């Protein structure tokens, strides 16, 4: 609870001031500001218009607290962008034409600005002061909203906490200082990465997935990239995602966050144990495990228990909550990969928006999360029914369900296709049993193509397909004829 402000004395409950009102009065009186710095910025622009570009990278019009200063700064920026000369007389004429001359204080105030500084040499420094004061005011505004919401008995605490974190991080994103990087620095980093890869024949540009052909094609999962893995139900997209997560968290020992909106952590634990130990998951569910299978599960559990894998199985999550979990984990343990199952189950921030717009906003925020955390975000997605209506049942980018924005914002889009699923008779299924294709249909920074995999249904697992196996699937001896996936 905030202490009482100066001049306010504690009284009985009947006369105690409302927290929100006293907070607002206090904050209005003490807003951080520097009228001198704001005037110094404007004076610098009139003295030396060439610094407009440098100043524009530091501050925006809404960073000025004084309304007159904000209007004058906007006009000066517009004059510069339009290629017009900047001086006091031209500014006065522009203000008169727009009807704002008297609103900004007329000749007396413009004369005051014109004499604010003697030189424009420190324009960027003045702009930095203006931006810092604006950042503090934004923080105070966010804190006021957080305080008022915390006092609202109708607000769910979990939602209030998520929105509070979103507000604070939003200030960081909007008020962060832009940075231009010289190509010399970029190339230096590029050559360093190339040299590191050449030191190891098996090194990839990104995070290895354990799928050798996919890693060769894409260089693995790259930081700041949004990777979409899409398929129709029962194709095995969750199984493939778990295989990748398992490789990153267990084999590579890299911190991984898996947000499961569809399956509970208990179900995922069973699935991963059976997959890695290669124990029939159906036998586990029926309690028909042999002593050898139980031993394998115990040994596998001992290995998996040391992995830096974190699972969030809350059934309803917004992008705000997912981002909050990822940020906390990165600050606490580091983070190499975020995986989400699946996109269409993420709750929209505004349920009243049209569904297509909701999905588009979610896709854009997923990409923003990848860039902010500088880690790959692997997000599963559903395909629409048009895939099954096509001639060969092989999915295309146009089959992404509910929004083309998914394709637009993603750096990599890939689909799972198992021909066995679409064969109508047991004889036809036997001819292609175990065959699976990972169809890379978009890669922003590389080629597209098909990756051959092997689907082990009884273990709900995808494995690399050896070249010599490509033409031998007719004799594949799968233990179950069921073509369904997970």
Tab-separated table of C-alpha atoms in Angstrom:
chain	number	residue	atom	x	y	z
A	1	UNK	CA	0.000	0.000	0.000
A	2	UNK	CA	1.352	3.446	-0.876
A	3	UNK	CA	2.216	5.809	2.035
A	4	UNK	CA	0.104	8.953	2.304
A	5	UNK	CA	1.368	11.947	0.355
A	6	UNK	CA	2.559	15.200	1.966
A	7	UNK	CA	-0.259	17.076	3.644
A	8	UNK	CA	-2.483	14.022	4.055
A	9	UNK	CA	-2.978	12.667	7.563
A	10	UNK	CA	-4.195	9.188	8.465
A	11	UNK	CA	-7.783	9.150	9.651
A	12	UNK	CA	-10.463	6.621	10.464
A	13	UNK	CA	-11.809	4.231	7.835
A	14	UNK	CA	-14.768	6.481	7.017
A	15	UNK	CA	-12.521	9.340	5.912
A	16	UNK	CA	-9.646	7.352	4.410
A	17	UNK	CA	-8.919	8.601	0.830
A	18	UNK	CA	-9.391	6.224	-2.078
A	19	UNK	CA	-6.005	4.739	-3.171
A	20	UNK	CA	-6.551	5.352	-6.881
A	21	UNK	CA	-7.465	9.037	-6.460
A	22	UNK	CA	-4.514	9.846	-4.178
A	23	UNK	CA	-2.138	8.010	-6.508
A	24	UNK	CA	-3.365	9.962	-9.520
A	25	UNK	CA	-3.006	13.317	-7.731
A	26	UNK	CA	0.517	12.481	-6.629
A	27	UNK	CA	1.641	11.271	-10.051
A	28	UNK	CA	0.265	14.287	-11.937
A	29	UNK	CA	2.198	16.666	-9.670
A	30	UNK	CA	5.496	14.858	-9.975
A	31	UNK	CA	5.732	13.702	-13.573
A	32	UNK	CA	9.373	13.608	-14.707
A	33	UNK	CA	10.011	16.351	-17.229
A	34	UNK	CA	12.665	18.674	-18.586
A	35	UNK	CA	11.154	21.720	-20.343
A	36	UNK	CA	14.672	23.055	-20.842
A	37	UNK	CA	15.799	19.920	-22.706
A	38	UNK	CA	12.657	19.979	-24.877
A	39	UNK	CA	13.296	23.602	-25.826
A	40	UNK	CA	16.988	22.876	-26.401
A	41	UNK	CA	16.071	20.139	-28.895
A	42	UNK	CA	13.802	22.490	-30.846
A	43	UNK	CA	16.366	25.281	-30.823
A	44	UNK	CA	19.064	22.890	-32.061
A	45	UNK	CA	16.901	21.843	-34.999
A	46	UNK	CA	16.351	25.449	-36.020
A	47	UNK	CA	20.034	26.293	-35.622
A	48	UNK	CA	21.287	23.207	-37.481
A	49	UNK	CA	18.576	21.336	-39.479
A	50	UNK	CA	21.152	18.671	-40.397
A	51	UNK	CA	20.783	17.107	-36.938
A	52	UNK	CA	17.102	16.279	-37.597
A	53	UNK	CA	17.887	12.704	-38.616
A	54	UNK	CA	20.038	12.096	-35.530
A	55	UNK	CA	17.394	13.531	-33.226
A	56	UNK	CA	14.544	11.650	-34.957
A	57	UNK	CA	16.227	8.351	-34.042
A	58	UNK	CA	16.159	9.387	-30.392
A	59	UNK	CA	12.733	10.931	-29.819
A	60	UNK	CA	9.237	10.907	-31.258
A	61	UNK	CA	6.669	13.722	-31.011
A	62	UNK	CA	4.804	11.993	-28.181
A	63	UNK	CA	8.007	12.002	-26.095
A	64	UNK	CA	7.483	15.747	-25.539
A	65	UNK	CA	5.378	16.475	-22.477
A	66	UNK	CA	4.588	20.088	-23.367
A	67	UNK	CA	1.877	20.276	-26.029
A	68	UNK	CA	3.399	23.355	-27.703
A	69	UNK	CA	6.805	21.678	-27.917
A	70	UNK	CA	5.195	18.550	-29.346
A	71	UNK	CA	3.422	20.525	-32.088
A	72	UNK	CA	6.529	22.504	-33.005
A	73	UNK	CA	8.683	19.349	-33.134
A	74	UNK	CA	6.134	17.657	-35.407
A	75	UNK	CA	6.198	20.581	-37.825
A	76	UNK	CA	10.003	20.692	-37.847
A	77	UNK	CA	10.198	16.958	-38.653
A	78	UNK	CA	7.624	17.317	-41.437
A	79	UNK	CA	9.492	20.259	-42.942
A	80	UNK	CA	12.699	18.230	-42.943
A	81	UNK	CA	11.065	15.121	-44.422
A	82	UNK	CA	9.506	17.177	-47.219
A	83	UNK	CA	12.882	18.668	-48.093
A	84	UNK	CA	11.898	22.168	-47.050
A	85	UNK	CA	14.319	24.633	-45.496
A	86	UNK	CA	14.020	25.211	-41.751
A	87	UNK	CA	14.190	28.611	-40.104
A	88	UNK	CA	12.088	30.643	-37.678
A	89	UNK	CA	10.139	32.594	-40.297
A	90	UNK	CA	9.168	29.465	-42.271
A	91	UNK	CA	8.114	27.739	-39.057
A	92	UNK	CA	5.925	30.733	-38.103
A	93	UNK	CA	4.224	30.653	-41.507
A	94	UNK	CA	3.588	26.914	-41.232
A	95	UNK	CA	2.104	27.298	-37.761
A	96	UNK	CA	-0.173	30.092	-38.997
A	97	UNK	CA	-1.317	28.036	-41.983
A	98	UNK	CA	-2.264	25.173	-39.668
A	99	UNK	CA	-4.003	27.481	-37.165
A	100	UNK	CA	-1.603	26.529	-34.373
A	101	UNK	CA	0.412	29.729	-34.087
A	102	UNK	CA	-1.465	31.097	-31.079
A	103	UNK	CA	-1.837	27.631	-29.539
A	104	UNK	CA	1.943	27.245	-29.212
A	105	UNK	CA	2.353	30.665	-27.567
A	106	UNK	CA	2.951	32.888	-30.573
A	107	UNK	CA	6.005	35.078	-31.060
A	108	UNK	CA	7.034	35.287	-27.369
A	109	UNK	CA	7.346	31.517	-26.967
A	110	UNK	CA	9.088	31.020	-30.318
A	111	UNK	CA	11.574	33.725	-29.331
A	112	UNK	CA	12.182	31.878	-26.065
A	113	UNK	CA	12.885	28.659	-27.951
A	114	UNK	CA	15.187	30.402	-30.417
A	115	UNK	CA	17.412	31.536	-27.546
A	116	UNK	CA	17.365	28.255	-25.566
A	117	UNK	CA	20.928	27.236	-26.566
A	118	UNK	CA	23.807	28.909	-28.335
A	119	UNK	CA	24.897	25.865	-30.347
A	120	UNK	CA	23.387	22.642	-31.731
A	121	UNK	CA	26.509	20.624	-30.908
A	122	UNK	CA	24.768	18.782	-28.075
A	123	UNK	CA	21.436	18.122	-29.819
A	124	UNK	CA	21.624	14.339	-29.360
A	125	UNK	CA	22.354	14.755	-25.659
A	126	UNK	CA	19.303	16.980	-25.228
A	127	UNK	CA	17.218	14.452	-27.167
A	128	UNK	CA	18.420	11.669	-24.881
A	129	UNK	CA	17.208	13.615	-21.832
A	130	UNK	CA	13.779	14.083	-23.447
A	131	UNK	CA	13.542	10.360	-24.233
A	132	UNK	CA	14.573	9.330	-20.709
A	133	UNK	CA	11.948	11.582	-19.124
A	134	UNK	CA	9.337	10.194	-21.518
A	135	UNK	CA	10.331	6.640	-20.553
A	136	UNK	CA	9.895	7.430	-16.861
A	137	UNK	CA	6.455	8.960	-17.525
A	138	UNK	CA	5.444	5.865	-19.478
A	139	UNK	CA	6.592	3.705	-16.570
A	140	UNK	CA	4.570	5.798	-14.142
A	141	UNK	CA	1.521	5.550	-16.409
A	142	UNK	CA	1.869	1.768	-16.629
A	143	UNK	CA	2.325	1.567	-12.864
A	144	UNK	CA	-0.846	3.600	-12.329
A	145	UNK	CA	-2.806	1.243	-14.594
A	146	UNK	CA	-1.338	-1.751	-12.767
A	147	UNK	CA	-2.265	-0.237	-9.395
A	148	UNK	CA	-5.834	0.527	-10.435
A	149	UNK	CA	-6.290	-2.929	-11.914
A	150	UNK	CA	-4.899	-4.540	-8.757
A	151	UNK	CA	-7.607	-2.757	-6.733
A	152	UNK	CA	-10.348	-3.969	-9.093
A	153	UNK	CA	-12.013	-7.008	-7.435
A	154	UNK	CA	-13.416	-8.234	-10.766
A	155	UNK	CA	-9.973	-8.778	-12.339
A	156	UNK	CA	-8.436	-12.240	-12.322
A	157	UNK	CA	-5.025	-11.990	-10.567
A	158	UNK	CA	-3.253	-14.156	-13.153
A	159	UNK	CA	-4.505	-11.971	-15.995
A	160	UNK	CA	-3.593	-8.793	-14.107
A	161	UNK	CA	-0.056	-10.067	-13.525
A	162	UNK	CA	0.378	-10.999	-17.185
A	163	UNK	CA	-0.891	-7.610	-18.363
A	164	UNK	CA	1.403	-5.861	-15.884
A	165	UNK	CA	4.444	-7.598	-17.311
A	166	UNK	CA	3.249	-6.897	-20.856
A	167	UNK	CA	2.917	-3.173	-20.078
A	168	UNK	CA	6.420	-2.939	-18.646
A	169	UNK	CA	8.025	-4.863	-21.489
A	170	UNK	CA	5.988	-2.801	-23.943
A	171	UNK	CA	7.737	0.312	-22.648
A	172	UNK	CA	11.091	-1.348	-23.221
A	173	UNK	CA	10.132	-2.231	-26.798
A	174	UNK	CA	8.682	1.186	-27.662
A	175	UNK	CA	11.239	3.340	-25.868
A	176	UNK	CA	14.326	1.268	-26.627
A	177	UNK	CA	17.111	3.082	-28.388
A	178	UNK	CA	17.506	2.206	-32.060
A	179	UNK	CA	20.910	1.044	-33.144
A	180	UNK	CA	22.591	1.069	-36.540
A	181	UNK	CA	25.315	-1.497	-37.082
A	182	UNK	CA	28.243	-0.944	-39.402
A	183	UNK	CA	28.652	-3.656	-42.047
A	184	UNK	CA	32.189	-4.161	-40.771
A	185	UNK	CA	30.824	-5.456	-37.466
A	186	UNK	CA	28.236	-7.628	-39.224
A	187	UNK	CA	30.846	-9.236	-41.462
A	188	UNK	CA	33.188	-9.768	-38.533
A	189	UNK	CA	30.470	-11.761	-36.749
A	190	UNK	CA	29.668	-13.678	-39.942
A	191	UNK	CA	33.296	-14.699	-40.479
A	192	UNK	CA	33.572	-15.749	-36.838
A	193	UNK	CA	30.554	-18.055	-37.253
A	194	UNK	CA	31.948	-19.468	-40.496
A	195	UNK	CA	35.280	-20.158	-38.832
A	196	UNK	CA	33.552	-21.889	-35.908
A	197	UNK	CA	31.623	-24.136	-38.288
A	198	UNK	CA	34.735	-25.046	-40.232
A	199	UNK	CA	36.386	-26.207	-37.019
A	200	UNK	CA	33.724	-28.899	-36.716
A	201	UNK	CA	32.478	-30.847	-39.724
A	202	UNK	CA	29.211	-31.513	-37.901
A	203	UNK	CA	28.581	-27.960	-36.774
A	204	UNK	CA	25.389	-26.255	-37.906
A	205	UNK	CA	24.474	-22.616	-38.089
A	206	UNK	CA	21.630	-23.206	-35.654
A	207	UNK	CA	20.335	-25.656	-33.099
A	208	UNK	CA	20.447	-29.289	-34.234
A	209	UNK	CA	17.100	-31.079	-34.366
A	210	UNK	CA	18.479	-34.610	-34.640
A	211	UNK	CA	16.903	-34.955	-38.105
A	212	UNK	CA	20.064	-35.130	-40.200
A	213	UNK	CA	18.621	-34.329	-43.631
A	214	UNK	CA	16.576	-31.464	-42.233
A	215	UNK	CA	19.630	-30.040	-40.458
A	216	UNK	CA	21.642	-30.303	-43.673
A	217	UNK	CA	18.945	-28.425	-45.599
A	218	UNK	CA	18.246	-25.658	-43.066
A	219	UNK	CA	21.283	-25.538	-40.806
A	220	UNK	CA	19.038	-26.434	-37.853
A	221	UNK	CA	16.785	-24.113	-35.854
A	222	UNK	CA	18.080	-20.549	-35.865
A	223	UNK	CA	17.698	-17.894	-33.196
A	224	UNK	CA	15.035	-15.218	-33.810
A	225	UNK	CA	13.242	-17.454	-36.339
A	226	UNK	CA	9.628	-18.602	-36.232
A	227	UNK	CA	9.327	-22.193	-37.436
A	228	UNK	CA	5.850	-23.540	-38.203
A	229	UNK	CA	5.288	-27.303	-38.193
A	230	UNK	CA	1.824	-28.012	-39.588
A	231	UNK	CA	-0.185	-31.104	-40.391
A	232	UNK	CA	-3.674	-32.560	-40.407
A	233	UNK	CA	-4.796	-34.356	-37.221
A	234	UNK	CA	-3.203	-37.794	-36.675
A	235	UNK	CA	-0.186	-37.039	-38.865
A	236	UNK	CA	2.203	-36.965	-35.896
A	237	UNK	CA	3.103	-33.289	-35.520
A	238	UNK	CA	3.182	-33.501	-31.717
A	239	UNK	CA	5.333	-36.630	-31.920
A	240	UNK	CA	7.826	-34.934	-34.232
A	241	UNK	CA	7.936	-31.827	-32.047
A	242	UNK	CA	8.631	-34.002	-28.993
A	243	UNK	CA	11.425	-35.787	-30.879
A	244	UNK	CA	13.051	-32.420	-31.610
A	245	UNK	CA	12.528	-31.199	-28.044
A	246	UNK	CA	13.990	-34.437	-26.698
A	247	UNK	CA	17.119	-34.051	-28.835
A	248	UNK	CA	17.655	-30.411	-27.828
A	249	UNK	CA	16.931	-30.803	-24.102
A	250	UNK	CA	18.326	-34.297	-23.445
A	251	UNK	CA	21.039	-34.908	-26.045
A	252	UNK	CA	22.278	-31.308	-26.306
A	253	UNK	CA	21.360	-30.321	-22.712
A	254	UNK	CA	19.963	-26.972	-23.891
A	255	UNK	CA	17.174	-25.275	-21.862
A	256	UNK	CA	13.845	-25.787	-23.615
A	257	UNK	CA	10.319	-24.565	-22.900
A	258	UNK	CA	7.394	-26.624	-24.186
A	259	UNK	CA	3.965	-24.986	-23.959
A	260	UNK	CA	1.379	-27.733	-24.360
A	261	UNK	CA	-2.162	-26.423	-24.784
A	262	UNK	CA	-3.581	-29.808	-25.775
A	263	UNK	CA	-1.924	-32.525	-23.642
A	264	UNK	CA	-1.186	-32.654	-19.915
A	265	UNK	CA	2.350	-32.937	-18.591
A	266	UNK	CA	1.572	-36.494	-17.407
A	267	UNK	CA	0.548	-37.554	-20.912
A	268	UNK	CA	3.631	-35.906	-22.365
A	269	UNK	CA	5.836	-37.677	-19.820
A	270	UNK	CA	4.405	-41.061	-20.795
A	271	UNK	CA	4.760	-40.235	-24.482
A	272	UNK	CA	8.395	-39.151	-24.211
A	273	UNK	CA	9.372	-42.097	-22.000
A	274	UNK	CA	7.929	-44.655	-24.400
A	275	UNK	CA	9.329	-42.887	-27.453
A	276	UNK	CA	12.880	-42.597	-26.164
A	277	UNK	CA	12.933	-46.056	-24.522
A	278	UNK	CA	11.207	-47.564	-27.587
A	279	UNK	CA	8.494	-49.201	-25.521
A	280	UNK	CA	5.050	-49.807	-26.989
A	281	UNK	CA	2.866	-46.976	-25.639
A	282	UNK	CA	-0.288	-49.104	-25.979
A	283	UNK	CA	1.200	-51.715	-23.637
A	284	UNK	CA	2.017	-48.976	-21.133
A	285	UNK	CA	-1.563	-47.681	-21.130
A	286	UNK	CA	-2.913	-51.220	-20.631
A	287	UNK	CA	-0.444	-52.035	-17.853
A	288	UNK	CA	1.014	-54.996	-19.774
A	289	UNK	CA	4.708	-54.116	-19.572
A	290	UNK	CA	7.305	-56.817	-19.283
A	291	UNK	CA	10.130	-56.611	-16.724
A	292	UNK	CA	12.548	-55.687	-19.511
A	293	UNK	CA	10.305	-52.875	-20.733
A	294	UNK	CA	9.885	-51.555	-17.194
A	295	UNK	CA	13.684	-51.590	-16.745
A	296	UNK	CA	14.138	-49.637	-19.965
A	297	UNK	CA	11.594	-47.036	-18.834
A	298	UNK	CA	13.302	-46.590	-15.466
A	299	UNK	CA	16.708	-46.151	-17.092
A	300	UNK	CA	15.295	-43.696	-19.610
A	301	UNK	CA	13.564	-41.721	-16.856
A	302	UNK	CA	16.882	-41.402	-15.007
A	303	UNK	CA	18.495	-39.881	-18.107
A	304	UNK	CA	15.563	-37.594	-18.914
A	305	UNK	CA	15.270	-36.292	-15.355
A	306	UNK	CA	18.540	-34.370	-15.734
A	307	UNK	CA	17.392	-32.542	-18.877
A	308	UNK	CA	16.707	-28.761	-18.699
A	309	UNK	CA	13.202	-29.243	-20.104
A	310	UNK	CA	10.339	-27.140	-18.737
A	311	UNK	CA	6.687	-27.913	-19.531
A	312	UNK	CA	3.762	-25.518	-19.244
A	313	UNK	CA	0.560	-27.541	-19.645
A	314	UNK	CA	-1.923	-24.830	-18.644
A	315	UNK	CA	-4.878	-25.534	-20.990
A	316	UNK	CA	-5.543	-21.880	-21.840
A	317	UNK	CA	-2.751	-19.426	-22.511
A	318	UNK	CA	-2.606	-16.050	-24.218
A	319	UNK	CA	0.473	-14.823	-26.063
A	320	UNK	CA	1.065	-12.425	-23.188
A	321	UNK	CA	1.259	-15.318	-20.721
A	322	UNK	CA	3.417	-17.459	-23.003
A	323	UNK	CA	5.837	-14.579	-23.516
A	324	UNK	CA	5.951	-13.939	-19.766
A	325	UNK	CA	6.840	-17.587	-19.057
A	326	UNK	CA	9.548	-17.581	-21.709
A	327	UNK	CA	11.085	-14.327	-20.444
A	328	UNK	CA	11.188	-15.568	-16.856
A	329	UNK	CA	12.785	-18.835	-17.904
A	330	UNK	CA	15.428	-17.082	-19.981
A	331	UNK	CA	16.324	-14.767	-17.121
A	332	UNK	CA	16.515	-17.655	-14.662
A	333	UNK	CA	17.957	-20.605	-16.585
A	334	UNK	CA	18.704	-19.386	-20.096
A	335	UNK	CA	16.693	-20.574	-23.072
A	336	UNK	CA	17.594	-22.266	-26.354
A	337	UNK	CA	14.182	-23.235	-27.775
A	338	UNK	CA	10.490	-22.460	-27.290
A	339	UNK	CA	7.964	-24.980	-28.656
A	340	UNK	CA	4.181	-24.478	-28.631
A	341	UNK	CA	1.460	-27.060	-29.321
A	342	UNK	CA	-0.430	-25.543	-31.051
A	343	UNK	CA	-1.098	-22.110	-32.586
A	344	UNK	CA	-4.876	-22.304	-33.026
A	345	UNK	CA	-5.320	-23.139	-29.316
A	346	UNK	CA	-3.623	-19.945	-28.109
A	347	UNK	CA	-6.255	-17.671	-26.564
A	348	UNK	CA	-6.572	-14.321	-28.365
A	349	UNK	CA	-5.964	-11.144	-26.380
A	350	UNK	CA	-9.220	-9.755	-27.775
A	351	UNK	CA	-11.851	-12.487	-28.294
A	352	UNK	CA	-14.101	-9.998	-30.122
A	353	UNK	CA	-11.723	-9.695	-33.076
A	354	UNK	CA	-12.518	-11.726	-36.225
A	355	UNK	CA	-10.866	-15.148	-36.053
A	356	UNK	CA	-8.569	-14.489	-38.997
A	357	UNK	CA	-7.361	-11.279	-37.367
A	358	UNK	CA	-6.820	-13.108	-34.064
A	359	UNK	CA	-4.600	-15.725	-35.707
A	360	UNK	CA	-2.702	-13.039	-37.623
A	361	UNK	CA	-1.939	-11.157	-34.401
A	362	UNK	CA	-0.824	-14.364	-32.678
A	363	UNK	CA	1.506	-15.224	-35.566
A	364	UNK	CA	3.013	-11.733	-35.510
A	365	UNK	CA	3.580	-11.890	-31.755
A	366	UNK	CA	5.204	-15.326	-32.065
A	367	UNK	CA	7.690	-13.833	-34.512
A	368	UNK	CA	8.192	-10.890	-32.179
A	369	UNK	CA	8.868	-13.264	-29.280
A	370	UNK	CA	11.508	-15.123	-31.303
A	371	UNK	CA	13.264	-11.854	-32.135
A	372	UNK	CA	13.024	-10.513	-28.592
A	373	UNK	CA	14.463	-13.642	-26.962
A	374	UNK	CA	16.815	-14.408	-29.886
A	375	UNK	CA	15.835	-18.086	-29.806
A	376	UNK	CA	13.936	-20.225	-32.336
A	377	UNK	CA	10.210	-20.577	-31.692
A	378	UNK	CA	8.781	-23.859	-32.995
A	379	UNK	CA	5.003	-23.608	-33.205
A	380	UNK	CA	2.682	-26.373	-34.329
A	381	UNK	CA	-0.366	-25.547	-36.452
A	382	UNK	CA	-3.393	-27.226	-37.978
A	383	UNK	CA	-4.093	-27.499	-41.702
A	384	UNK	CA	-7.533	-27.070	-43.213
A	385	UNK	CA	-9.505	-29.863	-44.899
A	386	UNK	CA	-8.512	-28.778	-48.399
A	387	UNK	CA	-5.423	-30.965	-47.991
A	388	UNK	CA	-7.573	-34.109	-48.003
A	389	UNK	CA	-9.491	-32.899	-51.044
A	390	UNK	CA	-6.358	-32.510	-53.158
A	391	UNK	CA	-5.297	-35.148	-55.637
A	392	UNK	CA	-2.197	-36.394	-53.824
A	393	UNK	CA	-3.123	-35.227	-50.283
A	394	UNK	CA	0.201	-33.407	-49.994
A	395	UNK	CA	-0.231	-30.110	-48.104
A	396	UNK	CA	0.606	-26.713	-49.551
A	397	UNK	CA	1.152	-23.298	-47.985
A	398	UNK	CA	-2.407	-22.320	-48.880
A	399	UNK	CA	-3.669	-25.088	-46.577
A	400	UNK	CA	-2.556	-23.305	-43.398
A	401	UNK	CA	-5.720	-22.969	-41.376
A	402	UNK	CA	-7.468	-19.636	-40.734
A	403	UNK	CA	-4.809	-17.135	-41.777
A	404	UNK	CA	-2.257	-16.489	-44.506
A	405	UNK	CA	-0.405	-14.341	-41.957
A	406	UNK	CA	1.124	-17.547	-40.558
A	407	UNK	CA	2.907	-18.110	-43.847
A	408	UNK	CA	3.888	-14.451	-44.052
A	409	UNK	CA	5.451	-14.149	-40.585
A	410	UNK	CA	7.107	-17.578	-40.438
A	411	UNK	CA	10.741	-18.011	-41.448
A	412	UNK	CA	10.300	-21.746	-42.033
A	413	UNK	CA	7.073	-23.617	-42.813
A	414	UNK	CA	7.080	-27.410	-43.004
A	415	UNK	CA	4.426	-30.095	-43.218
A	416	UNK	CA	4.235	-33.755	-42.253
A	417	UNK	CA	2.875	-36.162	-44.838
A	418	UNK	CA	2.362	-39.918	-44.366
A	419	UNK	CA	0.941	-41.636	-47.408
A	420	UNK	CA	0.011	-44.651	-45.277
A	421	UNK	CA	-2.737	-42.606	-43.639
A	422	UNK	CA	-4.562	-42.104	-46.949
A	423	UNK	CA	-4.414	-45.684	-48.268
A	424	UNK	CA	-7.775	-47.412	-48.040
A	425	UNK	CA	-6.824	-51.098	-47.782
A	426	UNK	CA	-4.411	-52.990	-45.563
A	427	UNK	CA	-2.504	-54.223	-48.599
A	428	UNK	CA	-2.008	-50.669	-49.868
A	429	UNK	CA	-0.958	-49.451	-46.416
A	430	UNK	CA	1.571	-52.246	-46.093
A	431	UNK	CA	3.340	-51.009	-49.231
A	432	UNK	CA	4.136	-47.626	-47.674
A	433	UNK	CA	4.069	-48.472	-43.981
A	434	UNK	CA	6.542	-46.402	-41.985
A	435	UNK	CA	7.229	-43.905	-44.775
A	436	UNK	CA	6.994	-40.246	-43.798
A	437	UNK	CA	7.937	-36.994	-45.505
A	438	UNK	CA	8.778	-33.679	-43.909
A	439	UNK	CA	7.897	-31.143	-46.590
A	440	UNK	CA	9.846	-27.882	-46.188
A	441	UNK	CA	7.722	-25.488	-48.231
A	442	UNK	CA	9.143	-22.172	-47.068
A	443	UNK	CA	12.607	-21.262	-45.878
A	444	UNK	CA	13.381	-17.576	-45.865
A	445	UNK	CA	17.136	-18.099	-45.977
A	446	UNK	CA	17.574	-21.393	-47.796
A	447	UNK	CA	16.209	-24.032	-50.146
A	448	UNK	CA	12.967	-25.957	-49.884
A	449	UNK	CA	12.464	-29.646	-50.434
A	450	UNK	CA	11.399	-32.967	-48.915
A	451	UNK	CA	13.074	-34.774	-46.030
A	452	UNK	CA	12.576	-38.539	-45.810
A	453	UNK	CA	11.799	-39.907	-42.338
A	454	UNK	CA	10.735	-43.199	-40.810
A	455	UNK	CA	7.574	-43.330	-38.698
A	456	UNK	CA	7.607	-45.889	-35.869
A	457	UNK	CA	3.956	-46.006	-34.903
A	458	UNK	CA	4.233	-48.245	-31.859
A	459	UNK	CA	6.767	-45.858	-30.313
A	460	UNK	CA	5.131	-42.649	-31.675
A	461	UNK	CA	8.531	-41.673	-32.998
A	462	UNK	CA	10.112	-40.310	-36.169
A	463	UNK	CA	13.660	-41.333	-37.018
A	464	UNK	CA	16.130	-40.569	-39.772
A	465	UNK	CA	15.689	-42.779	-42.812
A	466	UNK	CA	18.920	-44.371	-44.002
A	467	UNK	CA	19.539	-44.000	-47.777
A	468	UNK	CA	19.536	-47.756	-48.248
A	469	UNK	CA	16.037	-47.904	-46.763
A	470	UNK	CA	14.454	-45.615	-49.327
A	471	UNK	CA	13.300	-48.476	-51.545
A	472	UNK	CA	12.782	-51.135	-48.889
A	473	UNK	CA	9.558	-50.079	-47.189
A	474	UNK	CA	7.484	-52.717	-48.921
A	475	UNK	CA	9.009	-55.223	-46.501
A	476	UNK	CA	8.694	-53.001	-43.418
A	477	UNK	CA	7.475	-55.214	-40.586
A	478	UNK	CA	5.496	-52.819	-38.451
A	479	UNK	CA	3.822	-54.486	-35.499
A	480	UNK	CA	0.499	-52.693	-35.892
A	481	UNK	CA	-1.586	-52.019	-38.998
A	482	UNK	CA	-3.202	-48.914	-37.531
A	483	UNK	CA	-2.215	-45.861	-39.609
A	484	UNK	CA	-3.369	-43.329	-37.039
A	485	UNK	CA	-0.915	-40.838	-35.585
A	486	UNK	CA	-0.742	-38.697	-32.510
